[in-house]
PDB file of C-alpha atoms in Angstrom:
ATOM      1  CA  UNK W   3     105.512  66.607 107.567  1.00 38.00           C
ATOM      2  CA  UNK W   4     109.200  67.420 107.894  1.00 32.00           C
ATOM      3  CA  UNK W   5     110.730  70.790 107.198  1.00 31.00           C
ATOM      4  CA  UNK W   6     114.194  71.058 105.762  1.00 35.00           C
ATOM      5  CA  UNK W   7     116.776  73.538 106.960  1.00 35.00           C
ATOM      6  CA  UNK W   8     116.727  75.220 110.330  1.00 34.00           C
ATOM      7  CA  UNK W   9     112.963  75.605 110.662  1.00 37.00           C
ATOM      8  CA  UNK W  10     111.541  73.878 113.776  1.00 37.00           C
ATOM      9  CA  UNK W  11     108.810  71.288 113.646  1.00 40.00           C
ATOM     10  CA  UNK W  12     105.284  72.303 114.635  1.00 45.00           C
ATOM     11  CA  UNK W  13     105.588  70.559 118.017  1.00 44.00           C
ATOM     12  CA  UNK W  14     108.867  72.274 118.775  1.00 40.00           C
ATOM     13  CA  UNK W  15     107.594  75.622 117.582  1.00 40.00           C
ATOM     14  CA  UNK W  16     104.467  75.424 119.720  1.00 42.00           C
ATOM     15  CA  UNK W  17     106.481  74.491 122.752  1.00 39.00           C
ATOM     16  CA  UNK W  18     108.756  77.480 122.225  1.00 38.00           C
ATOM     17  CA  UNK W  19     106.104  79.923 121.001  1.00 43.00           C
ATOM     18  CA  UNK W  20     106.822  82.355 123.804  1.00 41.00           C
ATOM     19  CA  UNK W  21     110.421  82.546 122.616  1.00 40.00           C
ATOM     20  CA  UNK W  22     109.513  83.404 119.034  1.00 49.00           C
ATOM     21  CA  UNK W  23     109.944  87.071 118.063  1.00 47.00           C
ATOM     22  CA  UNK W  24     106.709  86.965 116.073  1.00 48.00           C
ATOM     23  CA  UNK W  25     104.739  85.359 118.904  1.00 45.00           C
ATOM     24  CA  UNK W  26     106.083  87.880 121.449  1.00 45.00           C
ATOM     25  CA  UNK W  27     105.305  90.723 119.132  1.00 47.00           C
ATOM     26  CA  UNK W  28     108.854  92.042 119.046  1.00 43.00           C
ATOM     27  CA  UNK W  29     108.938  95.170 116.962  1.00 47.00           C
ATOM     28  CA  UNK W  30     111.203  95.572 113.980  1.00 45.00           C
ATOM     29  CA  UNK W  31     112.041  98.964 112.583  1.00 46.00           C
ATOM     30  CA  UNK W  32     111.973  99.542 108.837  1.00 45.00           C
ATOM     31  CA  UNK W  33     112.943 102.639 106.939  1.00 43.00           C
ATOM     32  CA  UNK W  34     111.105 103.123 103.694  1.00 38.00           C
ATOM     33  CA  UNK W  35     110.657 105.925 101.169  1.00 37.00           C
ATOM     34  CA  UNK W  36     108.115 108.432 102.493  1.00 35.00           C
ATOM     35  CA  UNK W  37     105.492 110.216 100.515  1.00 35.00           C
ATOM     36  CA  UNK W  38     107.270 113.448 101.323  1.00 40.00           C
ATOM     37  CA  UNK W  39     110.633 114.236 102.788  1.00 43.00           C
ATOM     38  CA  UNK W  40     113.486 111.752 103.187  1.00 43.00           C
ATOM     39  CA  UNK W  41     112.444 108.568 104.988  1.00 43.00           C
ATOM     40  CA  UNK W  42     109.479 107.513 107.128  1.00 58.00           C
ATOM     41  CA  UNK W  43     109.967 104.753 109.742  1.00 88.00           C
ATOM     42  CA  UNK W  44     107.438 102.095 110.633  1.00 92.00           C
ATOM     43  CA  UNK W  45     107.507  98.945 112.695  1.00 95.00           C
ATOM     44  CA  UNK W  46     105.545  95.708 112.708  1.00 96.00           C
ATOM     45  CA  UNK W  47     104.410  94.376 116.059  1.00 97.00           C
ATOM     46  CA  UNK W  48     101.855  91.997 117.485  1.00 97.00           C
ATOM     47  CA  UNK W  49      98.313  93.290 117.947  1.00 97.00           C
ATOM     48  CA  UNK W  50      97.462  94.821 121.322  1.00 97.00           C
ATOM     49  CA  UNK W  51      94.020  95.387 122.827  1.00 96.00           C
ATOM     50  CA  UNK W  52      94.421  99.139 122.391  1.00 96.00           C
ATOM     51  CA  UNK W  53      94.502  98.616 118.601  1.00 97.00           C
ATOM     52  CA  UNK W  54      90.949  97.218 118.534  1.00 98.00           C
ATOM     53  CA  UNK W  55      89.051 100.149 117.031  1.00 97.00           C
ATOM     54  CA  UNK W  56      91.880 101.146 114.689  1.00 97.00           C
ATOM     55  CA  UNK W  57      92.121  97.629 113.264  1.00 98.00           C
ATOM     56  CA  UNK W  58      88.374  97.253 112.739  1.00 97.00           C
ATOM     57  CA  UNK W  59      88.123 100.697 111.137  1.00 97.00           C
ATOM     58  CA  UNK W  60      91.073 100.057 108.834  1.00 97.00           C
ATOM     59  CA  UNK W  61      89.655  96.738 107.683  1.00 97.00           C
ATOM     60  CA  UNK W  62      86.234  98.239 106.949  1.00 97.00           C
ATOM     61  CA  UNK W  63      87.613 101.171 104.988  1.00 96.00           C
ATOM     62  CA  UNK W  64      89.953  98.951 103.002  1.00 95.00           C
ATOM     63  CA  UNK W  65      87.184  96.587 101.911  1.00 96.00           C
ATOM     64  CA  UNK W  66      84.690  99.307 101.026  1.00 96.00           C
ATOM     65  CA  UNK W  67      87.261 100.907  98.717  1.00 96.00           C
ATOM     66  CA  UNK W  68      86.694  98.028  96.295  1.00 96.00           C
ATOM     67  CA  UNK W  69      82.963  98.641  95.857  1.00 96.00           C
ATOM     68  CA  UNK W  70      83.444 100.956  92.816  1.00 96.00           C
ATOM     69  CA  UNK W  71      85.679  98.382  91.098  1.00 96.00           C
ATOM     70  CA  UNK W  72      83.066  95.722  91.844  1.00 95.00           C
ATOM     71  CA  UNK W  73      80.336  97.849  90.290  1.00 95.00           C
ATOM     72  CA  UNK W  74      82.395  98.571  87.188  1.00 96.00           C
ATOM     73  CA  UNK W  75      83.059  94.839  86.858  1.00 94.00           C
ATOM     74  CA  UNK W  76      79.316  94.154  86.860  1.00 93.00           C
ATOM     75  CA  UNK W  77      78.611  96.939  84.343  1.00 94.00           C
ATOM     76  CA  UNK W  78      81.160  95.535  81.900  1.00 92.00           C
ATOM     77  CA  UNK W  79      79.301  92.261  81.443  1.00 89.00           C
ATOM     78  CA  UNK W  80      77.092  91.947  78.342  1.00 89.00           C
ATOM     79  CA  UNK W  81      74.182  90.597  80.417  1.00 88.00           C
ATOM     80  CA  UNK W  82      74.138  93.726  82.545  1.00 90.00           C
ATOM     81  CA  UNK W  83      74.386  95.998  79.535  1.00 93.00           C
ATOM     82  CA  UNK W  84      71.520  94.162  77.823  1.00 94.00           C
ATOM     83  CA  UNK W  85      69.431  94.479  80.968  1.00 93.00           C
ATOM     84  CA  UNK W  86      69.864  98.246  81.114  1.00 95.00           C
ATOM     85  CA  UNK W  87      69.331  98.583  77.374  1.00 96.00           C
ATOM     86  CA  UNK W  88      66.123  96.568  77.643  1.00 96.00           C
ATOM     87  CA  UNK W  89      64.899  98.787  80.469  1.00 95.00           C
ATOM     88  CA  UNK W  90      65.628 101.897  78.434  1.00 95.00           C
ATOM     89  CA  UNK W  91      63.777 100.584  75.378  1.00 96.00           C
ATOM     90  CA  UNK W  92      60.762  99.391  77.372  1.00 96.00           C
ATOM     91  CA  UNK W  93      60.366 102.746  79.124  1.00 96.00           C
ATOM     92  CA  UNK W  94      60.877 104.573  75.824  1.00 95.00           C
ATOM     93  CA  UNK W  95      58.187 102.474  74.139  1.00 96.00           C
ATOM     94  CA  UNK W  96      55.781 102.932  77.040  1.00 96.00           C
ATOM     95  CA  UNK W  97      56.302 106.644  77.612  1.00 94.00           C
ATOM     96  CA  UNK W  98      57.407 107.870  74.200  1.00 94.00           C
ATOM     97  CA  UNK W  99      59.756 110.225  76.016  1.00 95.00           C
ATOM     98  CA  UNK W 100      63.526 110.107  75.663  1.00 96.00           C
ATOM     99  CA  UNK W 101      63.915 112.161  78.842  1.00 96.00           C
ATOM    100  CA  UNK W 102      61.797 109.769  80.897  1.00 96.00           C
ATOM    101  CA  UNK W 103      63.733 106.804  79.510  1.00 96.00           C
ATOM    102  CA  UNK W 104      67.058 108.413  80.408  1.00 96.00           C
ATOM    103  CA  UNK W 105      65.805 109.198  83.916  1.00 96.00           C
ATOM    104  CA  UNK W 106      64.664 105.591  84.331  1.00 96.00           C
ATOM    105  CA  UNK W 107      68.083 104.373  83.201  1.00 96.00           C
ATOM    106  CA  UNK W 108      69.804 106.787  85.595  1.00 97.00           C
ATOM    107  CA  UNK W 109      67.658 105.574  88.491  1.00 97.00           C
ATOM    108  CA  UNK W 110      68.444 101.964  87.601  1.00 96.00           C
ATOM    109  CA  UNK W 111      72.173 102.683  87.484  1.00 96.00           C
ATOM    110  CA  UNK W 112      72.001 104.492  90.821  1.00 97.00           C
ATOM    111  CA  UNK W 113      70.037 101.648  92.376  1.00 96.00           C
ATOM    112  CA  UNK W 114      72.566  99.162  91.034  1.00 95.00           C
ATOM    113  CA  UNK W 115      75.418 101.101  92.629  1.00 96.00           C
ATOM    114  CA  UNK W 116      73.734 101.170  96.031  1.00 96.00           C
ATOM    115  CA  UNK W 117      73.009  97.451  95.758  1.00 95.00           C
ATOM    116  CA  UNK W 118      76.604  96.536  94.919  1.00 94.00           C
ATOM    117  CA  UNK W 119      77.932  98.818  97.650  1.00 96.00           C
ATOM    118  CA  UNK W 120      75.604  97.153 100.148  1.00 95.00           C
ATOM    119  CA  UNK W 121      77.157  93.768  99.332  1.00 94.00           C
ATOM    120  CA  UNK W 122      80.611  95.042 100.330  1.00 95.00           C
ATOM    121  CA  UNK W 123      79.182  96.717 103.434  1.00 96.00           C
ATOM    122  CA  UNK W 124      77.429  93.494 104.435  1.00 95.00           C
ATOM    123  CA  UNK W 125      80.712  91.593 104.081  1.00 95.00           C
ATOM    124  CA  UNK W 126      82.431  94.096 106.364  1.00 96.00           C
ATOM    125  CA  UNK W 127      79.692  93.814 108.981  1.00 96.00           C
ATOM    126  CA  UNK W 128      79.794  90.019 108.825  1.00 96.00           C
ATOM    127  CA  UNK W 129      83.566  90.032 109.361  1.00 96.00           C
ATOM    128  CA  UNK W 130      83.300  92.481 112.258  1.00 97.00           C
ATOM    129  CA  UNK W 131      80.812  90.135 113.921  1.00 96.00           C
ATOM    130  CA  UNK W 132      83.001  87.090 113.334  1.00 95.00           C
ATOM    131  CA  UNK W 133      86.802  86.940 113.640  1.00 96.00           C
ATOM    132  CA  UNK W 134      87.209  90.679 114.228  1.00 97.00           C
ATOM    133  CA  UNK W 135      84.728  90.760 117.112  1.00 97.00           C
ATOM    134  CA  UNK W 136      86.966  89.052 119.655  1.00 97.00           C
ATOM    135  CA  UNK W 137      90.368  89.599 118.084  1.00 97.00           C
ATOM    136  CA  UNK W 138      92.361  88.353 121.062  1.00 97.00           C
ATOM    137  CA  UNK W 139      90.553  85.026 121.170  1.00 96.00           C
ATOM    138  CA  UNK W 140      90.609  84.527 117.398  1.00 96.00           C
ATOM    139  CA  UNK W 141      94.185  85.525 116.665  1.00 97.00           C
ATOM    140  CA  UNK W 142      96.224  85.542 119.871  1.00 96.00           C
ATOM    141  CA  UNK W 143      94.800  82.705 121.942  1.00 96.00           C
ATOM    142  CA  UNK W 144      94.103  80.217 119.140  1.00 94.00           C
ATOM    143  CA  UNK W 145      96.816  77.760 118.110  1.00 93.00           C
ATOM    144  CA  UNK W 146      99.193  78.848 115.340  1.00 95.00           C
ATOM    145  CA  UNK W 147      97.401  82.153 114.872  1.00 97.00           C
ATOM    146  CA  UNK W 148      98.443  85.776 115.241  1.00 98.00           C
ATOM    147  CA  UNK W 149      97.559  89.318 114.192  1.00 98.00           C
ATOM    148  CA  UNK W 150     100.149  92.002 113.507  1.00 98.00           C
ATOM    149  CA  UNK W 151      99.887  95.726 112.934  1.00 98.00           C
ATOM    150  CA  UNK W 152     102.221  98.127 111.188  1.00 97.00           C
ATOM    151  CA  UNK W 153     102.711 101.244 113.269  1.00 96.00           C
ATOM    152  CA  UNK W 154     104.050 104.613 112.120  1.00 94.00           C
ATOM    153  CA  UNK W 155     104.291 107.684 114.318  1.00 91.00           C
ATOM    154  CA  UNK W 156     102.156 105.988 116.968  1.00 92.00           C
ATOM    155  CA  UNK W 157      99.286 105.147 114.613  1.00 95.00           C
ATOM    156  CA  UNK W 158      98.200 101.809 113.142  1.00 97.00           C
ATOM    157  CA  UNK W 159      98.767 102.032 109.377  1.00 96.00           C
ATOM    158  CA  UNK W 160      98.557  98.361 108.374  1.00 97.00           C
ATOM    159  CA  UNK W 161      97.418  94.940 109.562  1.00 98.00           C
ATOM    160  CA  UNK W 162      97.558  91.262 108.697  1.00 98.00           C
ATOM    161  CA  UNK W 163      96.563  88.003 110.373  1.00 98.00           C
ATOM    162  CA  UNK W 164      97.451  84.328 110.243  1.00 98.00           C
ATOM    163  CA  UNK W 165      95.035  81.526 111.154  1.00 97.00           C
ATOM    164  CA  UNK W 166      94.472  77.842 110.515  1.00 96.00           C
ATOM    165  CA  UNK W 167      92.867  77.422 107.063  1.00 95.00           C
ATOM    166  CA  UNK W 168      89.148  76.817 106.687  1.00 89.00           C
ATOM    167  CA  UNK W 169      89.954  74.134 104.121  1.00 87.00           C
ATOM    168  CA  UNK W 170      90.438  70.974 106.179  1.00 84.00           C
ATOM    169  CA  UNK W 171      92.702  69.495 103.497  1.00 87.00           C
ATOM    170  CA  UNK W 172      95.216  72.278 104.205  1.00 90.00           C
ATOM    171  CA  UNK W 173      95.266  71.720 107.960  1.00 85.00           C
ATOM    172  CA  UNK W 174      98.699  70.654 109.108  1.00 89.00           C
ATOM    173  CA  UNK W 175     100.290  71.824 105.866  1.00 94.00           C
ATOM    174  CA  UNK W 176      99.541  75.544 105.577  1.00 97.00           C
ATOM    175  CA  UNK W 177      98.493  78.650 107.432  1.00 97.00           C
ATOM    176  CA  UNK W 178      96.073  81.175 105.974  1.00 97.00           C
ATOM    177  CA  UNK W 179      96.927  84.847 105.536  1.00 98.00           C
ATOM    178  CA  UNK W 180      93.898  87.014 106.338  1.00 97.00           C
ATOM    179  CA  UNK W 181      92.815  90.625 106.772  1.00 97.00           C
ATOM    180  CA  UNK W 182      95.712  92.241 104.929  1.00 97.00           C
ATOM    181  CA  UNK W 183      95.135  95.986 104.802  1.00 97.00           C
ATOM    182  CA  UNK W 184      97.293  99.118 104.595  1.00 97.00           C
ATOM    183  CA  UNK W 185      95.990 102.665 104.968  1.00 95.00           C
ATOM    184  CA  UNK W 186      95.623 104.478 101.662  1.00 92.00           C
ATOM    185  CA  UNK W 187      98.061 107.236 102.543  1.00 91.00           C
ATOM    186  CA  UNK W 188     100.744 104.717 103.509  1.00 93.00           C
ATOM    187  CA  UNK W 189     100.648 102.477 100.438  1.00 91.00           C
ATOM    188  CA  UNK W 190     103.549 102.081  98.076  1.00 89.00           C
ATOM    189  CA  UNK W 191     106.051 102.113 100.927  1.00 89.00           C
ATOM    190  CA  UNK W 192     106.725  98.394 101.315  1.00 93.00           C
ATOM    191  CA  UNK W 193     104.434  97.888 104.325  1.00 96.00           C
ATOM    192  CA  UNK W 194     102.229  95.257 102.697  1.00 96.00           C
ATOM    193  CA  UNK W 195     105.272  93.263 101.596  1.00 96.00           C
ATOM    194  CA  UNK W 196     106.711  93.400 105.107  1.00 96.00           C
ATOM    195  CA  UNK W 197     103.405  92.230 106.594  1.00 97.00           C
ATOM    196  CA  UNK W 198     103.235  89.399 104.068  1.00 97.00           C
ATOM    197  CA  UNK W 199     106.787  88.297 104.877  1.00 97.00           C
ATOM    198  CA  UNK W 200     105.869  88.334 108.583  1.00 97.00           C
ATOM    199  CA  UNK W 201     103.136  85.774 107.979  1.00 97.00           C
ATOM    200  CA  UNK W 202     105.436  83.598 105.869  1.00 97.00           C
ATOM    201  CA  UNK W 203     108.123  83.599 108.570  1.00 96.00           C
ATOM    202  CA  UNK W 204     105.525  82.839 111.223  1.00 97.00           C
ATOM    203  CA  UNK W 205     104.318  79.817 109.241  1.00 97.00           C
ATOM    204  CA  UNK W 206     107.854  78.619 108.555  1.00 95.00           C
ATOM    205  CA  UNK W 207     108.828  78.854 112.227  1.00 95.00           C
ATOM    206  CA  UNK W 208     105.923  76.559 113.064  1.00 94.00           C
ATOM    207  CA  UNK W 209     106.879  73.946 110.528  1.00 95.00           C
ATOM    208  CA  UNK W 210     104.289  74.670 107.864  1.00 96.00           C
ATOM    209  CA  UNK W 211     105.170  74.258 104.210  1.00 96.00           C
ATOM    210  CA  UNK W 212     102.815  76.818 102.687  1.00 97.00           C
ATOM    211  CA  UNK W 213     100.735  79.948 103.152  1.00 97.00           C
ATOM    212  CA  UNK W 214      97.324  80.215 101.493  1.00 97.00           C
ATOM    213  CA  UNK W 215      95.010  83.178 101.002  1.00 97.00           C
ATOM    214  CA  UNK W 216      92.029  84.420  99.043  1.00 96.00           C
ATOM    215  CA  UNK W 217      91.240  87.769  97.454  1.00 96.00           C
ATOM    216  CA  UNK W 218      88.483  89.026  95.193  1.00 95.00           C
ATOM    217  CA  UNK W 219      88.897  89.350  91.452  1.00 95.00           C
ATOM    218  CA  UNK W 220      88.641  93.158  91.625  1.00 95.00           C
ATOM    219  CA  UNK W 221      91.399  93.617  94.205  1.00 95.00           C
ATOM    220  CA  UNK W 222      93.986  94.129  91.499  1.00 95.00           C
ATOM    221  CA  UNK W 223      96.757  95.628  93.638  1.00 93.00           C
ATOM    222  CA  UNK W 224      96.534  92.742  96.091  1.00 95.00           C
ATOM    223  CA  UNK W 225      96.815  90.228  93.267  1.00 96.00           C
ATOM    224  CA  UNK W 226      99.898  91.976  91.898  1.00 96.00           C
ATOM    225  CA  UNK W 227     101.483  92.062  95.351  1.00 96.00           C
ATOM    226  CA  UNK W 228     100.949  88.378  96.074  1.00 97.00           C
ATOM    227  CA  UNK W 229     102.032  87.229  92.632  1.00 97.00           C
ATOM    228  CA  UNK W 230     105.183  89.362  92.811  1.00 96.00           C
ATOM    229  CA  UNK W 231     106.041  87.646  96.108  1.00 95.00           C
ATOM    230  CA  UNK W 232     105.731  84.166  94.663  1.00 96.00           C
ATOM    231  CA  UNK W 233     102.126  83.273  95.438  1.00 97.00           C
ATOM    232  CA  UNK W 234     100.518  81.128  92.756  1.00 97.00           C
ATOM    233  CA  UNK W 235      96.839  81.296  91.870  1.00 97.00           C
ATOM    234  CA  UNK W 236      95.471  77.788  92.291  1.00 96.00           C
ATOM    235  CA  UNK W 237      91.720  78.226  91.793  1.00 95.00           C
ATOM    236  CA  UNK W 238      88.802  80.616  91.640  1.00 94.00           C
ATOM    237  CA  UNK W 239      85.239  80.221  92.854  1.00 93.00           C
ATOM    238  CA  UNK W 240      82.081  82.268  93.221  1.00 91.00           C
ATOM    239  CA  UNK W 241      81.256  82.511  96.943  1.00 87.00           C
ATOM    240  CA  UNK W 242      77.474  82.490  96.421  1.00 88.00           C
ATOM    241  CA  UNK W 243      74.731  82.057  93.833  1.00 88.00           C
ATOM    242  CA  UNK W 244      74.367  85.809  93.618  1.00 85.00           C
ATOM    243  CA  UNK W 245      78.094  86.183  93.008  1.00 87.00           C
ATOM    244  CA  UNK W 246      77.889  83.529  90.333  1.00 87.00           C
ATOM    245  CA  UNK W 247      75.015  85.392  88.659  1.00 84.00           C
ATOM    246  CA  UNK W 248      77.084  88.587  88.758  1.00 84.00           C
ATOM    247  CA  UNK W 249      80.099  86.584  87.464  1.00 87.00           C
ATOM    248  CA  UNK W 250      82.105  87.598  90.500  1.00 91.00           C
ATOM    249  CA  UNK W 251      84.835  85.262  91.728  1.00 94.00           C
ATOM    250  CA  UNK W 252      87.274  84.918  94.584  1.00 95.00           C
ATOM    251  CA  UNK W 253      90.856  83.951  93.665  1.00 97.00           C
ATOM    252  CA  UNK W 254      92.742  81.483  95.845  1.00 97.00           C
ATOM    253  CA  UNK W 255      96.517  81.676  96.140  1.00 97.00           C
ATOM    254  CA  UNK W 256      99.203  79.431  97.584  1.00 97.00           C
ATOM    255  CA  UNK W 257     102.828  80.134  98.486  1.00 97.00           C
ATOM    256  CA  UNK W 258     105.220  77.206  98.891  1.00 96.00           C
ATOM    257  CA  UNK W 259     107.782  78.047 101.556  1.00 94.00           C
ATOM    258  CA  UNK W 260     111.294  77.419 100.165  1.00 90.00           C
ATOM    259  CA  UNK W 261     113.152  74.569 101.839  1.00 79.00           C
ATOM    260  CA  UNK W 262     110.008  72.792 103.023  1.00 69.00           C
ATOM    261  CA  UNK W 263     108.636  69.479 101.838  1.00 60.00           C
TER     262      UNK W 263
END
């Protein structure tokens, strides 16, 4: 695959990886509107071993934030509503007590919430045991991979990674954006966009023509961000039979790097 313009080929980029600003982790200062006061600076740099706990904690918190939206999504489906209605009517017919029926419904709703939350928690734990267990090996030592953090006032406030795609048909054509997360108190300040652009530049420098990613159907802010930056939704799939039963899907996006072919 050839890349038009000044972007290097993959072979050239790999040979000169140590000279690339993104590979070296050169920091770039950005000034963005702060939540209070005039301006708040941040910089994006390559992950360092001292960021290990901060990165893992940020990822876990960011994912678990979506559990309520996931639960609401499940509750909105007619099948779920019929299930709870059926439970209420069965208990009412068996007990003859409206109070007992309401308590049974409340217990069912509470149990449903804990179940849905456990699914998000399990995903976090699985990720922490996989690519986020040995971050250096996964993102810094592997070919055409990297992890960056956004730092403000000495603290990690954002993160994003780039790896070779799981989809073998994308290998050689695209890199995958993974683990995008920005701390709640630092959102709305352009950090996520800057992290996203970092991955796109990284892919372009290595001769790739696209960046791909996936995000869940209830991560609405992420979808808006990616679509506003030119990512196009190309498909959606349920990651498991349980997800399919709950009518929960993962959206897959693709960004075509301008000037590539």
